[in-house]
mmCIF file of C-alpha atoms in Angstrom:
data_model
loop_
_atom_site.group_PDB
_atom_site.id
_atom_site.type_symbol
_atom_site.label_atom_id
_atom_site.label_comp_id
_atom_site.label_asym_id
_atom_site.label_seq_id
_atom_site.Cartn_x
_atom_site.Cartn_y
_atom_site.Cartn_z
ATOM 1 C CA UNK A 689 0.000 0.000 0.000
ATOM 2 C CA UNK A 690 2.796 2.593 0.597
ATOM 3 C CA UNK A 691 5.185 0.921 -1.559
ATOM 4 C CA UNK A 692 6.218 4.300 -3.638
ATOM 5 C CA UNK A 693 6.006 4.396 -7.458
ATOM 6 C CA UNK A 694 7.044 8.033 -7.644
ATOM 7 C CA UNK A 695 6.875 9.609 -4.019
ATOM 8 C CA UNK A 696 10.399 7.969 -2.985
ATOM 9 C CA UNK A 697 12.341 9.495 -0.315
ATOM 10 C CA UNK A 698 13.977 12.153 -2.109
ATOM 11 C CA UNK A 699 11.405 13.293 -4.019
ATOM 12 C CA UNK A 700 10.691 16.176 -1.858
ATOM 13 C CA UNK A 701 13.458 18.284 -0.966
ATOM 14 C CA UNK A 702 14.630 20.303 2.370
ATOM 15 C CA UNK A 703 13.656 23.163 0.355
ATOM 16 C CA UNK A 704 10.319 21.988 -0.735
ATOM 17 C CA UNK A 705 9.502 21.583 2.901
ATOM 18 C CA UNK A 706 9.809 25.591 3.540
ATOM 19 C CA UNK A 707 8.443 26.992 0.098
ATOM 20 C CA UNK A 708 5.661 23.683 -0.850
ATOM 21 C CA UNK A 709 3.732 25.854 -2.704
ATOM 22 C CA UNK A 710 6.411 26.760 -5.315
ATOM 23 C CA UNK A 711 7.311 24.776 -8.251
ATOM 24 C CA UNK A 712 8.079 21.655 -6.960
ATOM 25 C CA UNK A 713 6.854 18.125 -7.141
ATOM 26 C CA UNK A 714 3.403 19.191 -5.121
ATOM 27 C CA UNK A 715 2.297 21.829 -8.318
ATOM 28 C CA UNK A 716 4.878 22.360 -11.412
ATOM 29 C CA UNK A 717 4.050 26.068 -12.245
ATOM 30 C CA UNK A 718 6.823 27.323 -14.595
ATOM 31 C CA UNK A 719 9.215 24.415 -15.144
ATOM 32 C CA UNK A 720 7.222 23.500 -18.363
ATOM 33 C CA UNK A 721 7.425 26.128 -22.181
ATOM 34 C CA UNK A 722 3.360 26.097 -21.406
ATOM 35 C CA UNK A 723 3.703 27.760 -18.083
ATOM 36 C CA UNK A 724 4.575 31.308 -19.360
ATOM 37 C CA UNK A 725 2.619 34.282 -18.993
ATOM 38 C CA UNK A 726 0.763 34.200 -21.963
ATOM 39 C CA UNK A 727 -0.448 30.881 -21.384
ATOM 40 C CA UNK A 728 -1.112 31.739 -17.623
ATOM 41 C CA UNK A 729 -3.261 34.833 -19.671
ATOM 42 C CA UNK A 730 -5.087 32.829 -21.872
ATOM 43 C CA UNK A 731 -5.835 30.116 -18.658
ATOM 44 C CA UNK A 732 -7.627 33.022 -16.861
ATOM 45 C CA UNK A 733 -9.672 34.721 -19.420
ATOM 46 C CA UNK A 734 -10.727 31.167 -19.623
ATOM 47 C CA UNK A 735 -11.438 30.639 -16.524
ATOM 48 C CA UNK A 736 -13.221 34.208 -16.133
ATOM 49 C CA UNK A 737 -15.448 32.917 -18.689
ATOM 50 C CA UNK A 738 -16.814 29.521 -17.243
ATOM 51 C CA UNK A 739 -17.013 30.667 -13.333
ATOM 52 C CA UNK A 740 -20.571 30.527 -12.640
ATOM 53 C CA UNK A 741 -19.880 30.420 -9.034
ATOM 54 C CA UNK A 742 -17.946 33.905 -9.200
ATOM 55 C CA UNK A 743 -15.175 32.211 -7.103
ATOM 56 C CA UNK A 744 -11.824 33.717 -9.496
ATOM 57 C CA UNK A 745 -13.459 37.391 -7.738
ATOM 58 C CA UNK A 746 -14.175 35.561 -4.309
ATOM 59 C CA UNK A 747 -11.324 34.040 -3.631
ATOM 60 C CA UNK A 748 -7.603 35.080 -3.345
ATOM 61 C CA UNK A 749 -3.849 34.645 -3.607
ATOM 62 C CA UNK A 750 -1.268 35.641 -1.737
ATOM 63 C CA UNK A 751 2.789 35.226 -1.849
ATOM 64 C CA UNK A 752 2.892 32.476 1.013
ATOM 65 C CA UNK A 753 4.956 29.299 0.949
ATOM 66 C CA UNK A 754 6.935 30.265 -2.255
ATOM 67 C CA UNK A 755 3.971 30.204 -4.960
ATOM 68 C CA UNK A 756 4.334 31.925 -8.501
ATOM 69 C CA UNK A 757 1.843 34.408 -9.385
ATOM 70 C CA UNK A 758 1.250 36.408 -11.955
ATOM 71 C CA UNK A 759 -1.305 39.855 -12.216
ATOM 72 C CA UNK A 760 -3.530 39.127 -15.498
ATOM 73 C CA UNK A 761 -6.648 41.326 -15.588
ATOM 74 C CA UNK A 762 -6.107 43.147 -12.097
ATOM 75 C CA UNK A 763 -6.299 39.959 -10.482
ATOM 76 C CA UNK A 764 -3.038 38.228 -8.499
ATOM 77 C CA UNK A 765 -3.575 34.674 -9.987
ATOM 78 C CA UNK A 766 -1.505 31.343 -9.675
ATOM 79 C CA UNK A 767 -1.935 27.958 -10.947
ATOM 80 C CA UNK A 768 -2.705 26.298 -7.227
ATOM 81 C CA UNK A 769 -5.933 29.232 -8.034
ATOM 82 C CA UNK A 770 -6.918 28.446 -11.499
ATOM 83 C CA UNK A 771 -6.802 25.029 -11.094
ATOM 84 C CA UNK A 772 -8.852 24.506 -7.801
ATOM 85 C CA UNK A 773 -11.553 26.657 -10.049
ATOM 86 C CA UNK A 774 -11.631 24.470 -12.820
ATOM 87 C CA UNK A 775 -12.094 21.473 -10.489
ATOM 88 C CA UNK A 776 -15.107 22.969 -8.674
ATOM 89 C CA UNK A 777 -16.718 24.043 -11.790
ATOM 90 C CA UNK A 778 -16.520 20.090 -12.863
ATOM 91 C CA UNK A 779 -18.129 19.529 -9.456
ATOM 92 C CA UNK A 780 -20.990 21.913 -9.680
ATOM 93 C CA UNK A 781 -21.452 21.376 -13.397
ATOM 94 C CA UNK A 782 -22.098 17.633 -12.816
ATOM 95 C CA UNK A 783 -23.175 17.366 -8.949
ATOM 96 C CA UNK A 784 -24.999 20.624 -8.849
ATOM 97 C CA UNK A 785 -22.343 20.582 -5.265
ATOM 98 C CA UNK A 786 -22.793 23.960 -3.963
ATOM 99 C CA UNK A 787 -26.627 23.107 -3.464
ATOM 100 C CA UNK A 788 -26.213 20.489 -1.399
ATOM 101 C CA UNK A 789 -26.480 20.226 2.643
ATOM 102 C CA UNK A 790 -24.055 19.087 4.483
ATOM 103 C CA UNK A 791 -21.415 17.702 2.425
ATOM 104 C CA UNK A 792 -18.163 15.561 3.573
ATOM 105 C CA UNK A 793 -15.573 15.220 0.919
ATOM 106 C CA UNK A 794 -12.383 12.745 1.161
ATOM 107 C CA UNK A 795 -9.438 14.400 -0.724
ATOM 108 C CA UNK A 796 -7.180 10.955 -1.471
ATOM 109 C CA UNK A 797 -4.045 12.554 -1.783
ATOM 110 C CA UNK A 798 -4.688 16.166 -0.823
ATOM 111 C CA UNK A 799 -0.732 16.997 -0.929
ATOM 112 C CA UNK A 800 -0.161 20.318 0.911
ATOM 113 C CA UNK A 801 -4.008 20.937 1.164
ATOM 114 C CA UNK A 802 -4.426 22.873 -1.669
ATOM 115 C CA UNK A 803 -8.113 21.984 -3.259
ATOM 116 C CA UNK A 804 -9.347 21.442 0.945
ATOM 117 C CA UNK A 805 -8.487 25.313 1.000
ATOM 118 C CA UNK A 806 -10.236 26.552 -2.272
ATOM 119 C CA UNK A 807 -13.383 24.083 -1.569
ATOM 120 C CA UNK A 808 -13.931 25.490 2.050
ATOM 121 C CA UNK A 809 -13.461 28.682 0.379
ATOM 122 C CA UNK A 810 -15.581 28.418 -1.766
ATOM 123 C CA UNK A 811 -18.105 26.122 -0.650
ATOM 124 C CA UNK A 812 -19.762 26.805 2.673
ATOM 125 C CA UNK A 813 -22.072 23.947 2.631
ATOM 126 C CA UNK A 814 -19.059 21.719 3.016
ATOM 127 C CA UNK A 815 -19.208 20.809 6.706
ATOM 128 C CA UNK A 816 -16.628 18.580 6.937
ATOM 129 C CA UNK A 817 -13.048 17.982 4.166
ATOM 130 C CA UNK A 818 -10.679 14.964 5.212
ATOM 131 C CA UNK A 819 -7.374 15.607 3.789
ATOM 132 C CA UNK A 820 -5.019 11.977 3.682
ATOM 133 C CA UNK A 821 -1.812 10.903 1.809
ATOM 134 C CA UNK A 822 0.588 7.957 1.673
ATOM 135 C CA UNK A 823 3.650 10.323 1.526
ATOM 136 C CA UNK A 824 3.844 11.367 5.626
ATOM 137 C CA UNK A 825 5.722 14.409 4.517
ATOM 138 C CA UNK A 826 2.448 15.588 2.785
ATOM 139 C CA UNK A 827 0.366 14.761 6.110
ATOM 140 C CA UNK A 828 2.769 17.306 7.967
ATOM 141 C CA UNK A 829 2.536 19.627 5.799
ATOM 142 C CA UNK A 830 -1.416 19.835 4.872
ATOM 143 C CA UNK A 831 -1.720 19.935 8.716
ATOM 144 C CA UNK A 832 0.278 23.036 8.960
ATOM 145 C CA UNK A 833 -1.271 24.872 5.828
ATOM 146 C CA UNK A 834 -4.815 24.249 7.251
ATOM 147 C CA UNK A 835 -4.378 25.582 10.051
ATOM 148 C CA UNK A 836 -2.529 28.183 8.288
ATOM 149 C CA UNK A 837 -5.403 29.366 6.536
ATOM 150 C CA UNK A 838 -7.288 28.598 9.914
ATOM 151 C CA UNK A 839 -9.767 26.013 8.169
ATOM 152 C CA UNK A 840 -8.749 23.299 11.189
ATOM 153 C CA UNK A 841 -12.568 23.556 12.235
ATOM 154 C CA UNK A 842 -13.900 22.025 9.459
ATOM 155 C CA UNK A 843 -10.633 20.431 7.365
ATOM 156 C CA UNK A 844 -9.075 17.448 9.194
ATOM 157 C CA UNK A 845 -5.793 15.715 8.544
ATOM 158 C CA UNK A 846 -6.265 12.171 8.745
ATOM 159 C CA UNK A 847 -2.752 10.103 9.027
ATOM 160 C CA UNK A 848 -2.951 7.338 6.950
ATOM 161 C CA UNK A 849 -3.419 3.892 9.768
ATOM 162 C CA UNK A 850 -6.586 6.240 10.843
ATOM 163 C CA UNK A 851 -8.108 6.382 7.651
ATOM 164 C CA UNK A 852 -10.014 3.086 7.625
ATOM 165 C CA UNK A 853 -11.844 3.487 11.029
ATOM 166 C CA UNK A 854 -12.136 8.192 10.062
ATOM 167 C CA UNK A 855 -13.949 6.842 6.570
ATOM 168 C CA UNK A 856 -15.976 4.693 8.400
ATOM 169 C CA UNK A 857 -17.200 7.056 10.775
ATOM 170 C CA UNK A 858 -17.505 9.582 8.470
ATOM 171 C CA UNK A 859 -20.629 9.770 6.012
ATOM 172 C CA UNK A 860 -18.244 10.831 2.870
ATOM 173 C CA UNK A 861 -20.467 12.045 -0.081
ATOM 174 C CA UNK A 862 -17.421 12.816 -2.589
ATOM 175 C CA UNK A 863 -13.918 11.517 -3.070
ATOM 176 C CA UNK A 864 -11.477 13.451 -4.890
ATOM 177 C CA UNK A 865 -8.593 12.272 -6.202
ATOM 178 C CA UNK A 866 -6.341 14.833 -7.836
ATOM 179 C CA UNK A 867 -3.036 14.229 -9.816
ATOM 180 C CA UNK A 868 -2.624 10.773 -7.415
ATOM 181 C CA UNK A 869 -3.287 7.425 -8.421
ATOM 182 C CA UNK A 870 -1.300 8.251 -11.619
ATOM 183 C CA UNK A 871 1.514 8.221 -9.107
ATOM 184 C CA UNK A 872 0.644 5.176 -7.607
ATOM 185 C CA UNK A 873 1.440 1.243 -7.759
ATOM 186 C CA UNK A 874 -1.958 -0.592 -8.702
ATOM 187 C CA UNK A 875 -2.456 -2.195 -5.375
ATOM 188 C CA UNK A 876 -2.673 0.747 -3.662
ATOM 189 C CA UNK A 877 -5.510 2.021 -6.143
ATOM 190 C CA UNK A 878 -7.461 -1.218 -5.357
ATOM 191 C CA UNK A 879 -7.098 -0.469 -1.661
ATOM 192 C CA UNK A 880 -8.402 2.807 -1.798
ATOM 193 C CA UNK A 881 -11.319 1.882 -4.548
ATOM 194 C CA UNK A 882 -12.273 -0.886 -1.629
ATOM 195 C CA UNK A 883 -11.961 1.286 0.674
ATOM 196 C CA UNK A 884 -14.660 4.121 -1.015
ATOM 197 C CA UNK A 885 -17.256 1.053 -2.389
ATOM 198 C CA UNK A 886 -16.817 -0.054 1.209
ATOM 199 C CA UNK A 887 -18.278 2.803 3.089
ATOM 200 C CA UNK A 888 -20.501 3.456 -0.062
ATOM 201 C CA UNK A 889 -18.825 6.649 -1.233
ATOM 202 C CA UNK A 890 -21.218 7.552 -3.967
ATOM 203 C CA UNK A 891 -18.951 9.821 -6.229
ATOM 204 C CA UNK A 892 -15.229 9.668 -7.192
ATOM 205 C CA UNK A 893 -13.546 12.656 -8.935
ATOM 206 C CA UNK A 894 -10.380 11.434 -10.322
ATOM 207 C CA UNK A 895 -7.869 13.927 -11.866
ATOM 208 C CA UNK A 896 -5.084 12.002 -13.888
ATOM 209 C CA UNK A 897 -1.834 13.403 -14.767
ATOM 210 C CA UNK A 898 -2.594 12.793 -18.723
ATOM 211 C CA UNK A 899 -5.126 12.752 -20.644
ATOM 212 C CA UNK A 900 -5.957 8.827 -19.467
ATOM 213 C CA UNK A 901 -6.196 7.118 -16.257
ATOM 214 C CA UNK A 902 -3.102 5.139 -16.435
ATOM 215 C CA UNK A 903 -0.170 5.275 -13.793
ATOM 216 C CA UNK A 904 3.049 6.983 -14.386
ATOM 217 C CA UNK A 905 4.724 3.282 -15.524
ATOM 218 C CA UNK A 906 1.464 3.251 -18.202
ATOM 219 C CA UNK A 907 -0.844 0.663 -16.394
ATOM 220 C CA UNK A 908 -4.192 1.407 -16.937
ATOM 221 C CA UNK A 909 -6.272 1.365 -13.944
ATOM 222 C CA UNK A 910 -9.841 1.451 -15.503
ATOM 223 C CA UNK A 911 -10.459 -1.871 -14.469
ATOM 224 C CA UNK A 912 -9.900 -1.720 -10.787
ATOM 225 C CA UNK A 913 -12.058 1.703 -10.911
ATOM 226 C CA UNK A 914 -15.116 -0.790 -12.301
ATOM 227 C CA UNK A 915 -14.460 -4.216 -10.443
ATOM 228 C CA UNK A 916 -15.232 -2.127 -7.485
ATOM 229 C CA UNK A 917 -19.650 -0.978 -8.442
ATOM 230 C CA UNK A 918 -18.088 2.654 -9.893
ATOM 231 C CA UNK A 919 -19.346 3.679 -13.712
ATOM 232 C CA UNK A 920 -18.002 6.506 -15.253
ATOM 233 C CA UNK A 921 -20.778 9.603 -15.044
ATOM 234 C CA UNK A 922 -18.662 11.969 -17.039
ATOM 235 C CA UNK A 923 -15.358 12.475 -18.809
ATOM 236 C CA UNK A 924 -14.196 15.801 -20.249
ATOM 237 C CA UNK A 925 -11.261 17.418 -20.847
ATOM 238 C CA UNK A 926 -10.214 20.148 -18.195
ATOM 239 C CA UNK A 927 -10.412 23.174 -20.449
ATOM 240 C CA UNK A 928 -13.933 22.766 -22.887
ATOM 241 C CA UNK A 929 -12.583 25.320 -25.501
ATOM 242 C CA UNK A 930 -10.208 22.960 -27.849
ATOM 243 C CA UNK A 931 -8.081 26.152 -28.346
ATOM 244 C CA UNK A 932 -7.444 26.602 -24.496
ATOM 245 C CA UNK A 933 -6.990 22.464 -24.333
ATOM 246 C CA UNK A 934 -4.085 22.617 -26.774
ATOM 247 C CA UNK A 935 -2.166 26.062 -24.631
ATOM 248 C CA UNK A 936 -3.993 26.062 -21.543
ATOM 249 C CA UNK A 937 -1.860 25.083 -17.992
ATOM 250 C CA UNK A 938 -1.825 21.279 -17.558
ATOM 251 C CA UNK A 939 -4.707 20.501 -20.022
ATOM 252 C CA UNK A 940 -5.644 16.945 -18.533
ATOM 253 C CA UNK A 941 -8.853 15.478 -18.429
ATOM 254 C CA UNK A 942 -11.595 15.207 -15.354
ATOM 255 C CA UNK A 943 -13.396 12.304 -14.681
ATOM 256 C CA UNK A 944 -16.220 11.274 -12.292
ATOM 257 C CA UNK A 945 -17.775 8.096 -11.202
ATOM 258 C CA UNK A 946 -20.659 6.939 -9.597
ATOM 259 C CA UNK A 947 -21.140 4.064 -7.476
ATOM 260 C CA UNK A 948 -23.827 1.606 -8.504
ATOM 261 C CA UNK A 949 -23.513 -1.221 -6.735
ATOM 262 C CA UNK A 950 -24.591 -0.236 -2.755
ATOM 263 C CA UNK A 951 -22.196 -1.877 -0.775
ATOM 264 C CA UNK A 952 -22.910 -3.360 2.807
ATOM 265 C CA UNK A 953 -20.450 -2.041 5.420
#
């Protein structure tokens, strides 16, 4: 289960620890020729133009923990920004999520925290986001940007050997998985897809780092998604305008799933 397939020891450096939010293995932000201004430019005019939930005015950026940012439009943006967004609008445009009561959401992988801080942003009816992560650096350090951004009272940490008996406690409407499995072995994806069908976690948002959900060593993890009651409910790519999907940040694809099969606990 925490056999590494790209999170090794020295994946995360000494410095990566003090500035997490720069361009590092957590968010690659200008590292890549499609990370330059113009394309940051083009991202947020995008962006600007799908945000039904007004949330690229609502919420904000600042210069902590090392981020890049850029001004485009009078607005201090940055990808950690534009991204969480993007993801949100998938979730409303599919789950209608900001109308619903009461929501818990497991983030599988959270990293330093950074969609648990735009949701709770964003998204008062969230009462409750559990952040967990293989990787115990990640753990450490999503603890101490929560409470950072002092979103402890409704964002919880959960260490990874508490995560069975937390889930199961927990009534967890959405799973998000962002930018993870890709970066993990194939019995660790079955664990976690066991885990969700399990404790009958009806939706899984699952963020891949290409345009497939295949791991970083190219197996293809479809099947495990399936053999555990989950059908894909939609599949799009993360930018809708083919123009912005070519020279957009990062243009992946977003998919969610839908458990059919209720599973007995």
């Amino acid at each position: 289960m925490t056999t590494p397939l790209v999170w090794t020891d020295d994946h995360v450096s000494s410095e990566d620890m003090l500035y997490f939010r720069g361009d590092n293995a957590y968010v690659w932000q200008v590292r890549k020729w499609s990370m330059n201004i113009m394309v940051y430019a083009l991202t947020t005019y995008y962006v600007r133009s799908i945000d039904t939930l007004g949330l690229l005015d609502k919420l904000e950026e600042d210069d902590d923990f090392g981020i890049h940012t850029v001004q485009i439009d009078n607005k201090r943006v940055s990808r950690d920004l534009l991204d969480s967004i993007v993801e949100i609008h998938f979730l409303e445009k599919h789950l209608g999520i900001s109308s619903r009561r009461d929501v818990t959401v497991l983030d599988i992988g959270a990293g330093y925290g950074r969609l648990a801080h735009r949701m709770l942003g964003a998204l008062p009816n969230i009462s409750r986001y559990l952040c967990t992560d293989a990787v115990p650096v990640s753990t450490f350090v999503c603890e101490h940007y929560l409470r950072h951004r002092r979103l402890d009272d409704r964002a919880k940490v959960v260490p990874l050997d508490e995560i069975e008996d937390t889930v199961s406690a927990a009534r967890v409407d959405v799973a998000v998985n962002v930018h993870s499995f890709s970066e993990c072995r194939l019995p660790a994806i079955d664990w976690w897809l066991s885990l969700l069908a399990k404790n009958n976690v009806k939706y899984l948002m699952i963020v891949p780092n290409t345009d497939a959900l295949k791991t970083k060593d190219g197996q293809d993890f479809t099947p495990i998604i399936e053999q555990h009651g989950y059908r894909l409910k939609a599949a799009e790519p993360k930018f809708s305008d083919p123009v912005v999907q070519q020279y957009g940040i990062n243009p992946v694809h977003h998919y969610l799933f839908e458990l059919r099969e209720h599973r007995s606990g």
